[in-house]
Amino acid sequence: MVKAMQKERLSTLELPSISTAEILVMAIAALWSNKLRTALTMLGVIIGITAVIAVTSVGQGVQSATEANLQNLGADILRVRAGSVNSGNVSQGSGSATTLTWSDAQAIASQVRVAETVTAYLEQNAQVVYAQNNTSTTVLGTDTNYAAVNSITLQSGRFFTEEELENAQAVAILGATVKDDLFGSSEAVGADIRIQGQRYSVLGVANEKGAQGRDNPDEQIYVPLMNMSARLVGNNALNGIAVQGISVKVTEQAQLEAADFQMTNLLRVRHNIHPSRGDEDDFQIISAADLVETLSSTVGLFTIMVVAIAAISLVVGGIGIANIMLVSVVERTREIGVRKAVGATNRAILSQFLAEAIAISAAGGGLGVGLGVAIARIAATLFDFPFVISLWAMALGVGLSFVIGIMAGVIPARSAAKLDPIIALRSD
Amino acid sequence: MPTMIWMEDICKTYRLGEVDVPILKGIDLTIEEGDYVSIMGASGSGKSTLMNIIGCLDRPSAGHYVLEGRNLTTLSDEGLAYIRNQRIGFVFQQFNLLSRSTALENVMLPMVYAGASRSQRRKQAEVALDRVGLGDRMGNRPSQLSGGQQQRVAIARALVNRPALVLADEPTGALDTHTSHEVMNLLTELNSQGITVVIVTHEPDIAAQTHRIIYVQDGLLQREPNH
Ligand SMILES: Nc1ncnc2c1ncn2[C@@H]1O[C@H](COP(=O)(O)OP(=O)(O)O)[C@@H](O)[C@H]1O
Ligand SMILES: [Mg+2]
């Protein structure tokens, strides 16, 4: 008789599954009823996602700012500096005997075909005085090509001439800040200033240019190289006038590598360096592109480090959510029993607890994205670099928080779904 | 009259450590549609165990159970959830309301799992609460209600999906005499409207209000109390 009972009707005994919106409402209501715990549980995910968003955004901002900055330095310029690459004695270039000379610069200008304009410089910090005002600046002894290669333009007066260079005239061109410090708004051209006690006549004032890397042209003074070498530094290399750096503008950017190669060979010959003998170069050649690359890799490394820390924070956050969800299932055993008694299926219970875990994590992720963007925004304003929001980082942050929620919720939700209604109802 | 409950040789055995403890030892029970039955018996005799099996909260260890012509013996968990939701209303001694939810939300709960729309849920829950005389307490949480009121909310919840069968396991066990009467009047009224009602009780005067009394003793049913 029992077997004969309408078997076909049994197969249709199934409740419709609850809508996602319904489950979400239940999950949010449950989380809302325990706000402090919910907030604390979110913390790990908030911190992790905030770090990811803020760091990637700041990293990109800094990088694009520096790239723009270095482009400003000249994408078609190679810089030769005295000192070797490996031995770390680059510092020998500043002040004391240096291996790079004015005649090296002249040799490059005449023998390297892709070198369009060549300029050399010697630099030294010095105290500069005008009337009662004094300021410390960097004095650059250079030649007539310096302004062209470094895109320096004048707001008044003129640069020194070839003749004034050769004759080591005591003339100076002031950076914009130096002019403001010494003269304020009054006329500087034609006035006499003192650099390390020596009298110089001001020929011109440069336009404001802004800091570039660690140099700020606005805080510099330009004087003829011959004058600086003789009167301010007072030391010569064995074979001529020592310089600390030579800047070479190439005919076109595509020629950078050729110029690098030709200059290296030329300087090795002139300095009697034989790599085959194991000699080390006593100079190094750097392009703006090299600097961009170095900086990118530094920023990249920093980003990877912070993202790794953030990943740990996210894992810990996920474990925190799983832990709290397990506690919550135990605390709400009776509630689960009641829900099952009135017809909740195992799937409905599973969905509810999974939704709670995902809601906690996703809310944490959303807050983290907001906070990260805010931090990046503030940092960009504070440190003056462009504010870049990385969409993929935001998508990654939100996606990651969902995945964390699912992984953290699945075990507690399954243990809730599997509860026997009778046992659940009897608990307290 | 068509048969509501048909049970044959229902057994329930609990395993305690190494030993099997038989609680129900072969229950044969038939309850017709529209009947009003009370189950009595000593404490620990297995009344709740039997009610839980009738209410599809638990499965028998052996035997056959047919409800409204459906063989539930081999039904899946989902199938049992469907029966609990659509065909049966269960009333517990300890009310078992969700403490963080209002009376209205508690009554709407079975309809959430039935997939009813928000407005439909609200309408039907309000009707059910009106029916138990709590139309003015819908926004109260269980802690703001007396025991009798809480039990009436629980009855409204049992009614909201229009079940064919209402089961009440010692529904007055936690209530004083006056409120016990209110609750019994409600159940009697439900029965008079055609719903099959089965209650478990210790109190003879409560059992006397039903049409039929069944006694559980030593895991078996008796027609008369065995003194
Ligand atoms: N889950 C269980 N595990 C072990 N024993 C149980 C379980 N549930 C009930 N029992 C035992 O079964 C017996 C009958 O319980 P119950 O049906 O609640 O009795 P009643 O409702 O008649 O007082 C009791 O001795 C009780 O201890
Ligand atoms: Mg009992």
XYZ file of C-alpha atoms and ligand atoms in Angstrom:
683
model
C 0.000 0.000 0.000
C 2.770 2.415 0.988
C 4.665 1.900 -2.260
C 1.531 2.727 -4.192
C 1.375 6.203 -2.661
C 1.613 8.842 -5.337
C 5.315 8.773 -5.984
C 5.195 11.273 -8.827
C 3.968 14.027 -6.524
C 6.943 13.672 -4.227
C 9.374 14.748 -6.887
C 7.741 18.177 -7.073
C 7.930 18.826 -3.338
C 10.383 21.658 -3.473
C 10.270 25.226 -2.264
C 11.403 27.948 -4.648
C 14.891 29.227 -3.832
C 14.981 32.596 -2.120
C 15.979 35.600 -4.206
C 19.450 37.073 -3.814
C 17.935 40.388 -2.734
C 16.003 38.606 0.025
C 19.119 36.834 1.259
C 21.057 40.099 1.208
C 18.373 41.840 3.276
C 18.544 39.044 5.870
C 22.340 39.115 5.938
C 22.536 42.874 6.342
C 19.875 42.830 9.077
C 21.873 40.211 10.992
C 25.122 42.173 10.582
C 23.420 45.442 11.515
C 22.149 43.968 14.774
C 25.743 43.480 15.896
C 27.425 46.597 14.534
C 30.555 46.668 16.680
C 31.422 43.062 15.976
C 30.718 43.545 12.277
C 32.969 46.615 12.165
C 35.814 44.869 13.985
C 35.495 41.836 11.747
C 35.796 44.045 8.676
C 38.991 45.688 9.881
C 41.487 43.243 8.386
C 39.919 43.479 4.942
C 39.606 47.276 5.211
C 43.298 47.637 6.045
C 44.395 45.231 3.335
C 42.316 46.764 0.559
C 43.135 50.320 1.676
C 46.839 49.507 1.464
C 46.523 47.950 -1.984
C 44.544 50.873 -3.413
C 46.567 53.643 -1.747
C 49.956 52.183 -2.595
C 49.219 51.341 -6.221
C 47.665 54.754 -6.741
C 50.507 56.646 -5.023
C 53.065 54.504 -6.862
C 51.551 55.325 -10.228
C 51.259 59.000 -9.357
C 54.870 59.257 -8.213
C 56.051 57.393 -11.254
C 54.198 59.549 -13.750
C 55.343 62.693 -11.914
C 58.958 61.585 -12.022
C 58.750 60.575 -15.629
C 57.396 63.994 -16.533
C 60.117 65.547 -14.423
C 62.875 63.572 -16.063
C 61.474 64.249 -19.508
C 61.844 67.872 -18.533
C 65.509 67.129 -17.853
C 65.813 66.200 -21.478
C 65.019 62.920 -23.146
C 67.660 63.576 -25.816
C 70.493 64.335 -23.399
C 73.319 62.122 -22.194
C 75.186 63.080 -19.062
C 78.786 62.103 -18.457
C 79.932 62.164 -14.871
C 83.392 61.730 -13.451
C 83.876 58.614 -11.321
C 83.459 54.905 -11.952
C 80.221 52.971 -11.963
C 81.303 50.167 -9.676
C 83.862 51.456 -7.220
C 81.412 53.939 -5.771
C 83.910 56.783 -5.917
C 81.525 59.044 -7.756
C 82.084 61.499 -4.926
C 85.614 62.109 -6.151
C 83.961 64.236 -8.805
C 82.932 66.928 -6.394
C 85.704 69.445 -5.867
C 88.928 67.469 -5.733
C 90.922 66.156 -8.656
C 88.687 64.783 -11.350
C 89.440 62.862 -14.448
C 86.932 64.599 -16.676
C 88.217 67.743 -18.383
C 87.150 70.623 -20.551
C 89.139 69.137 -23.395
C 87.134 65.895 -23.086
C 84.046 68.008 -23.692
C 85.668 69.661 -26.695
C 86.773 66.302 -28.051
C 83.214 64.962 -27.812
C 81.893 68.054 -29.553
C 84.334 67.715 -32.435
C 84.572 63.905 -32.803
C 81.199 62.411 -31.867
C 79.084 62.980 -34.931
C 75.663 62.553 -33.290
C 76.538 65.045 -30.535
C 74.723 68.255 -31.436
C 75.535 70.483 -28.488
C 78.011 69.795 -25.704
C 78.323 71.615 -22.421
C 80.502 71.028 -19.382
C 80.167 72.201 -15.800
C 81.894 72.419 -12.489
C 79.813 73.044 -9.406
C 80.376 74.149 -5.855
C 78.264 75.388 -2.973
C 79.020 78.967 -2.106
C 77.817 81.884 -0.003
C 76.623 84.819 -2.110
C 76.239 88.359 -0.781
C 74.563 91.489 -2.084
C 74.401 94.533 0.225
C 72.936 93.200 3.518
C 71.464 90.082 1.895
C 73.199 86.761 1.618
C 72.162 83.300 0.560
C 73.813 79.940 0.021
C 73.631 78.665 -3.512
C 75.235 76.290 -5.914
C 77.627 78.029 -8.268
C 77.969 76.385 -11.649
C 80.992 77.151 -13.775
C 79.964 76.351 -17.310
C 80.150 77.357 -20.945
C 77.909 79.207 -23.388
C 75.989 76.068 -24.410
C 74.656 75.353 -20.929
C 71.470 77.386 -21.243
C 70.544 75.779 -24.578
C 71.156 72.185 -23.455
C 69.321 72.636 -20.150
C 66.479 74.746 -21.586
C 67.250 77.739 -19.406
C 65.753 81.038 -20.556
C 66.359 84.503 -19.140
C 63.803 86.948 -17.762
C 66.269 89.836 -18.030
C 69.817 90.569 -19.175
C 71.877 88.041 -21.139
C 74.091 84.963 -20.802
C 77.877 85.378 -20.957
C 79.632 85.277 -24.344
C 82.351 83.000 -25.688
C 84.781 85.827 -25.190
C 83.797 86.355 -21.548
C 84.187 82.592 -21.072
C 87.692 82.492 -22.581
C 88.758 85.581 -20.665
C 87.455 84.159 -17.362
C 85.405 87.280 -16.742
C 83.826 87.727 -13.313
C 80.225 87.763 -14.526
C 77.209 85.815 -13.256
C 73.680 84.827 -14.235
C 71.296 84.320 -11.272
C 68.617 81.674 -10.835
C 65.162 83.109 -10.103
C 65.194 82.229 -6.381
C 68.710 83.569 -5.891
C 67.657 86.843 -7.501
C 64.604 87.094 -5.212
C 66.674 86.304 -2.117
C 69.335 88.883 -2.880
C 67.469 91.643 -4.694
C 63.782 91.187 -3.922
C 61.901 93.129 -6.568
C 64.700 95.595 -7.396
C 66.864 95.424 -10.517
C 69.721 92.873 -10.431
C 71.276 93.211 -13.871
C 74.316 95.467 -13.664
C 74.686 95.131 -9.896
C 77.768 93.644 -8.257
C 77.499 90.639 -5.960
C 80.133 88.751 -3.984
C 80.640 85.015 -4.364
C 82.954 83.697 -1.659
C 84.176 87.248 -1.211
C 84.958 87.793 -4.884
C 83.182 90.491 -6.837
C 80.984 89.419 -9.799
C 78.870 91.551 -12.071
C 75.305 90.289 -12.708
C 74.660 89.825 -16.447
C 71.223 88.236 -16.386
C 68.436 86.564 -14.419
C 66.952 83.192 -15.411
C 63.264 82.380 -15.577
C 61.811 80.193 -12.852
C 62.123 76.485 -13.719
C 61.161 74.433 -10.662
C 63.046 71.593 -8.973
C 64.258 68.710 -11.137
C 65.227 65.565 -9.334
C 67.567 66.709 -6.585
C 68.674 69.853 -8.433
C 66.888 73.154 -8.383
C 68.133 75.448 -11.187
C 66.370 78.384 -9.539
C 68.840 78.197 -6.654
C 71.907 78.195 -8.895
C 74.306 80.863 -10.200
C 76.077 80.456 -13.540
C 79.574 81.827 -14.086
C 82.131 81.208 -16.862
C 83.857 77.841 -16.374
C 87.344 79.331 -16.799
C 86.642 81.900 -14.139
C 85.263 79.341 -11.706
C 88.134 76.963 -12.305
C 90.739 79.628 -11.691
C 89.188 81.810 -9.004
C 86.667 79.742 -7.050
C 87.917 76.143 -7.223
C 91.561 76.684 -8.006
C 92.509 73.208 -9.106
C 93.232 71.832 -12.539
C 93.562 68.324 -13.806
C 96.941 67.348 -15.249
C 95.752 67.812 -18.779
C 93.553 70.876 -18.580
C 90.526 72.290 -16.802
C 88.700 69.770 -14.647
C 84.919 69.463 -14.947
C 82.451 67.348 -12.996
C 80.018 66.683 -15.745
C 79.485 66.969 -19.452
C 75.981 67.128 -20.917
C 75.538 66.115 -24.533
C 72.440 66.865 -26.556
C 72.204 64.375 -29.403
C 70.860 65.168 -32.847
C 67.816 62.966 -32.264
C 66.609 60.667 -29.485
C 67.190 57.572 -31.633
C 70.911 58.377 -31.603
C 71.258 58.091 -27.802
C 72.737 54.630 -27.972
C 75.146 55.493 -30.757
C 76.262 58.587 -28.868
C 76.732 56.528 -25.687
C 78.882 54.012 -27.592
C 81.009 56.591 -29.389
C 81.538 58.694 -26.264
C 82.550 55.670 -24.218
C 85.157 54.684 -26.788
C 86.439 58.215 -27.178
C 86.802 58.762 -23.423
C 88.492 55.366 -22.945
C 91.065 56.257 -25.565
C 91.611 59.714 -24.093
C 91.880 58.346 -20.541
C 93.982 55.376 -21.601
C 91.500 52.847 -20.281
C 91.632 49.248 -21.604
C 88.741 47.120 -20.431
C 90.540 44.089 -21.919
C 93.239 44.741 -19.337
C 90.648 44.838 -16.599
C 90.625 48.625 -16.368
C 87.534 50.290 -14.999
C 85.959 53.323 -16.593
C 86.606 56.537 -14.625
C 83.393 58.080 -15.933
C 79.784 57.077 -16.327
C 77.237 57.967 -18.948
C 73.592 58.301 -17.904
C 70.482 59.121 -19.893
C 67.159 60.405 -18.568
C 65.710 57.079 -19.713
C 68.132 55.251 -17.380
C 66.967 57.357 -14.460
C 63.311 56.675 -15.265
C 64.083 52.974 -15.369
C 65.916 53.006 -12.038
C 63.105 54.927 -10.425
C 60.409 52.683 -11.879
C 62.086 49.613 -10.503
C 62.407 51.243 -7.070
C 58.751 52.246 -7.032
C 57.843 48.784 -8.353
C 59.771 47.078 -5.586
C 58.136 49.275 -2.970
C 54.705 48.513 -4.426
C 55.359 44.777 -4.397
C 56.464 44.958 -0.768
C 53.415 46.840 0.454
C 51.070 44.699 -1.635
C 52.663 41.605 -0.077
C 52.007 43.015 3.386
C 48.464 43.878 2.302
C 47.990 40.309 1.079
C 48.968 39.014 4.515
C 46.502 41.441 6.075
C 43.793 40.158 3.727
C 44.497 36.527 4.601
C 44.384 37.382 8.300
C 41.203 39.380 7.674
C 39.654 36.398 5.922
C 40.554 34.096 8.795
C 39.025 36.658 11.174
C 35.774 36.609 9.224
C 35.723 32.798 9.150
C 36.341 32.732 12.885
C 33.574 35.198 13.725
C 31.184 33.403 11.388
C 31.874 30.090 13.161
C 31.165 31.762 16.508
C 28.043 33.305 15.043
C 26.767 29.923 13.824
C 27.209 28.461 17.301
C 25.521 31.440 18.951
C 22.621 31.308 16.545
C 22.103 27.545 16.557
C 18.617 27.992 17.979
C 17.760 30.607 15.341
C 18.888 28.154 12.677
C 16.657 25.512 14.273
C 13.665 27.860 14.208
C 14.283 28.788 10.583
C 14.513 25.124 9.613
C 11.388 24.287 11.609
C 9.358 26.790 9.589
C 10.689 25.450 6.297
C 14.154 26.831 5.585
C 16.046 24.416 3.334
C 19.700 23.613 3.892
C 20.476 25.744 0.864
C 18.591 28.722 2.258
C 20.590 28.541 5.506
C 23.843 28.080 3.576
C 23.065 31.102 1.404
C 22.208 33.246 4.405
C 25.482 32.642 6.238
C 27.555 32.784 3.072
C 25.878 36.094 2.239
C 26.781 37.432 5.681
C 30.450 36.568 5.202
C 30.488 38.064 1.708
C 28.626 41.170 2.886
C 31.152 41.764 5.685
C 34.087 41.265 3.372
C 32.666 43.223 0.449
C 31.649 46.102 2.715
C 35.193 46.052 4.115
C 36.527 46.005 0.573
C 34.288 48.903 -0.462
C 35.357 50.950 2.551
C 38.976 50.016 1.826
C 38.683 51.238 -1.765
C 37.152 54.522 -0.577
C 39.762 54.988 2.126
C 42.613 54.050 -0.208
C 41.448 56.557 -2.824
C 41.110 59.230 -0.132
C 44.620 58.557 1.171
C 46.067 58.616 -2.346
C 44.223 61.873 -2.995
C 45.588 63.489 0.172
C 49.110 62.230 -0.504
C 48.959 63.566 -4.064
C 47.964 67.019 -2.818
C 50.453 66.961 0.032
C 53.477 65.815 -1.958
C 52.474 67.387 -5.227
C 52.218 64.547 -7.725
C 49.332 63.735 -10.048
C 46.404 61.842 -8.500
C 45.963 58.629 -10.466
C 43.128 56.197 -9.678
C 43.959 52.783 -10.945
C 40.698 51.199 -12.090
C 42.188 47.742 -12.224
C 43.370 48.118 -8.619
C 39.844 49.104 -7.554
C 38.324 46.202 -9.448
C 40.947 43.906 -7.931
C 40.175 45.237 -4.440
C 36.440 44.658 -4.750
C 36.876 41.291 -6.473
C 39.392 40.158 -3.890
C 37.092 41.059 -1.011
C 34.316 38.990 -2.610
C 36.598 35.992 -2.967
C 37.786 36.377 0.627
C 34.162 36.523 1.791
C 33.274 33.341 -0.071
C 36.334 31.476 1.192
C 35.803 32.669 4.763
C 32.081 31.928 4.716
C 31.893 28.539 3.088
C 32.911 26.397 6.066
C 30.769 28.184 8.694
C 27.809 28.316 6.281
C 28.057 24.605 5.555
C 28.197 23.755 9.242
C 25.067 25.896 9.758
C 23.254 24.248 6.845
C 24.058 20.751 8.098
C 22.594 21.332 11.588
C 19.881 18.888 12.595
C 16.751 20.963 13.348
C 15.901 18.988 16.500
C 19.374 19.375 17.959
C 19.454 23.033 16.933
C 16.092 23.728 18.591
C 17.155 22.069 21.810
C 20.313 24.201 22.180
C 20.415 27.437 24.136
C -13.033 11.266 6.158
C -9.684 11.242 4.358
C -6.652 10.297 6.405
C -4.296 13.047 7.548
C -1.668 10.934 9.339
C -1.008 7.275 8.795
C 1.870 5.653 10.719
C 2.872 2.032 10.808
C 5.440 0.488 13.120
C 7.328 3.748 13.707
C 10.490 3.179 15.750
C 13.010 5.693 17.038
C 16.250 4.631 18.606
C 18.845 6.978 20.091
C 22.411 5.870 20.352
C 23.895 6.804 23.695
C 27.568 5.974 23.680
C 27.797 2.256 22.941
C 24.164 1.338 23.569
C 21.069 1.838 21.442
C 18.192 3.220 23.500
C 14.819 2.522 21.877
C 12.368 5.362 22.602
C 9.559 4.543 20.158
C 9.105 0.807 19.692
C 6.520 0.462 16.943
C 3.872 3.161 16.857
C 0.755 2.568 14.747
C -1.271 5.753 14.469
C -4.019 7.044 12.216
C -5.446 10.559 12.491
C -8.278 11.687 10.212
C -8.470 15.096 8.598
C -10.115 17.646 10.892
C -9.470 15.628 14.018
C -8.452 17.229 17.343
C -6.107 14.921 19.232
C -4.079 15.168 22.402
C -1.118 12.979 23.262
C -0.428 12.297 26.918
C 2.097 10.245 28.782
C 4.754 10.355 31.458
C 7.682 12.709 31.137
C 10.369 11.125 28.990
C 7.961 8.618 27.447
C 8.677 9.859 23.915
C 5.815 12.292 23.208
C 8.089 15.003 21.795
C 10.012 12.424 19.819
C 6.760 11.303 18.208
C 5.618 14.876 17.574
C 8.937 15.752 15.932
C 8.553 12.806 13.583
C 4.956 13.781 12.769
C 6.179 17.373 12.220
C 8.961 16.253 9.831
C 11.600 17.756 12.116
C 13.012 14.280 12.661
C 13.045 10.968 10.823
C 11.992 7.613 12.267
C 14.649 4.898 12.599
C 12.153 2.466 11.067
C 8.513 2.281 9.979
C 6.339 4.092 7.498
C 4.812 7.554 7.682
C 2.261 8.805 5.210
C 0.955 12.363 5.449
C -2.010 13.407 3.314
C -1.310 10.480 1.054
C 2.386 11.298 0.645
C 4.936 8.742 1.729
C 7.443 10.748 3.734
C 9.617 7.809 4.802
C 12.132 8.256 2.026
C 11.656 11.942 1.364
C 14.732 14.169 0.925
C 15.657 16.991 3.332
C 14.311 19.484 0.780
C 11.028 17.565 0.607
C 10.696 17.600 4.395
C 11.424 21.345 4.434
C 8.616 21.776 1.912
C 6.170 19.809 4.120
C 7.183 21.790 7.227
C 6.725 25.029 5.340
C 3.520 24.349 3.423
C 1.519 21.665 5.222
C 2.414 21.847 8.930
C 2.478 24.555 11.593
C 4.524 23.723 14.696
C 3.989 25.357 18.093
C 6.635 24.802 20.775
C 6.503 24.945 24.548
C 9.285 27.576 24.563
C 7.664 29.622 21.749
C 10.915 29.666 19.726
C 10.507 33.152 18.316
C 13.488 35.055 16.863
C 14.315 37.499 19.651
C 15.750 40.221 17.385
C 12.704 40.288 15.112
C 9.301 41.898 15.660
C 6.085 39.894 15.988
C 5.259 40.719 12.370
C 8.707 39.642 11.132
C 8.445 36.409 13.092
C 5.091 35.628 11.525
C 6.371 36.494 8.039
C 9.343 34.119 8.365
C 7.681 30.961 6.938
C 6.510 33.009 3.951
C 10.082 34.164 3.265
C 10.978 30.538 2.648
C 7.783 30.023 0.634
C 9.043 32.667 -1.778
C 6.125 35.033 -1.209
C 6.467 38.674 -2.225
C 7.054 41.350 0.398
C 3.549 42.799 0.189
C 1.890 39.394 0.163
C 3.899 38.379 3.209
C 2.931 41.473 5.091
C -0.732 41.163 4.241
C -0.983 37.505 5.231
C 1.049 37.986 8.421
C -1.189 40.847 9.472
C -4.250 38.683 8.905
C -2.694 35.875 10.977
C -1.797 38.250 13.830
C -5.308 39.706 13.762
C -6.672 36.192 13.967
C -4.777 35.532 17.225
C -5.826 38.933 18.601
C -2.431 40.655 18.309
C -3.204 43.099 15.506
C -2.010 45.936 17.737
C 1.330 44.368 18.767
C 2.881 43.713 15.358
C 5.921 45.947 15.920
C 6.805 44.478 19.330
C 9.755 42.193 19.881
C 9.235 38.973 21.882
C 10.863 40.542 24.968
C 8.137 43.213 24.921
C 5.351 40.615 24.977
C 3.937 38.401 27.751
C 4.317 34.611 27.553
C 0.733 34.200 26.376
C 1.203 36.850 23.705
C 4.436 35.229 22.542
C 2.680 31.895 22.201
C -0.080 33.552 20.184
C 2.571 35.041 17.869
C 3.951 31.513 17.498
C 0.464 30.242 16.616
C 0.081 33.033 14.050
C 3.410 31.949 12.570
C 2.167 28.348 12.436
C -0.945 29.521 10.586
C 0.480 31.960 8.115
C 1.119 29.493 5.282
C -2.397 27.947 5.735
C -1.284 24.489 6.905
C -3.494 21.423 6.972
C -2.007 20.287 10.272
C -1.051 22.215 13.409
C 1.153 20.462 15.973
C 1.611 21.917 19.444
C 4.082 20.309 21.860
C 2.968 21.348 25.364
C 1.822 24.757 24.101
C 0.584 25.738 27.566
C 3.501 24.228 29.485
C 5.119 27.609 30.087
C 1.891 29.554 30.684
C -0.385 30.268 33.655
C -3.950 28.900 33.808
C -5.615 31.990 32.381
C -3.388 32.343 29.326
C -3.426 28.572 28.891
C -7.135 28.849 28.320
C -6.704 31.608 25.757
C -4.207 29.506 23.827
C -6.429 26.399 23.997
C -9.429 28.409 22.826
C -7.380 29.539 19.842
C -6.378 25.969 18.946
C -9.974 24.777 19.387
C -11.122 27.585 17.081
C -8.539 26.579 14.450
C -9.785 23.016 14.624
C -13.365 24.160 14.225
C -12.242 25.905 11.010
C -11.108 22.561 9.625
C -7.436 22.372 10.568
C -6.274 19.072 12.044
C -4.753 19.818 15.482
C -2.530 17.533 17.544
C -1.269 18.659 20.945
C 0.948 17.159 23.610
C -0.080 17.950 27.167
C 0.360 16.839 30.756
C -2.873 18.358 31.940
C -6.040 16.196 31.804
C -8.402 19.200 31.699
C -6.597 20.492 28.638
C -6.633 17.084 27.010
C -10.330 16.912 27.791
C -10.961 19.790 25.397
C -9.836 17.652 22.448
C -11.849 14.992 20.646
C -9.462 12.136 21.240
C -6.687 11.319 23.705
C -3.758 9.026 22.924
C -1.409 7.723 25.606
C 2.269 6.981 25.034
C 3.767 4.395 27.325
C 6.927 2.307 27.035
C 7.348 3.480 23.462
C 3.924 2.246 22.407
C 0.454 3.782 22.093
C -2.340 2.857 24.522
C -6.027 3.625 24.124
C -6.443 4.109 27.870
C -3.981 5.294 30.493
C -2.339 2.309 32.103
C -2.387 2.845 35.864
N 18.630 13.390 20.700
C 18.493 12.514 21.704
N 19.499 11.713 22.045
C 19.360 10.834 23.037
N 18.251 10.694 23.771
C 17.204 11.501 23.490
C 17.261 12.441 22.442
N 16.063 13.064 22.399
C 15.289 12.526 23.372
N 15.985 11.595 24.011
C 15.477 10.792 25.095
O 14.308 10.179 24.662
C 13.394 10.107 25.687
C 12.071 10.693 25.265
O 12.194 12.092 25.120
P 10.981 13.017 24.744
O 10.395 12.514 23.476
O 11.435 14.406 24.756
O 9.984 12.753 25.936
P 8.688 13.567 26.365
O 8.448 14.637 25.395
O 7.646 12.516 26.381
O 8.944 14.070 27.733
C 13.981 10.806 26.897
O 14.500 9.855 27.761
C 15.096 11.609 26.310
O 16.145 11.714 27.211
Mg 8.392 16.681 25.550
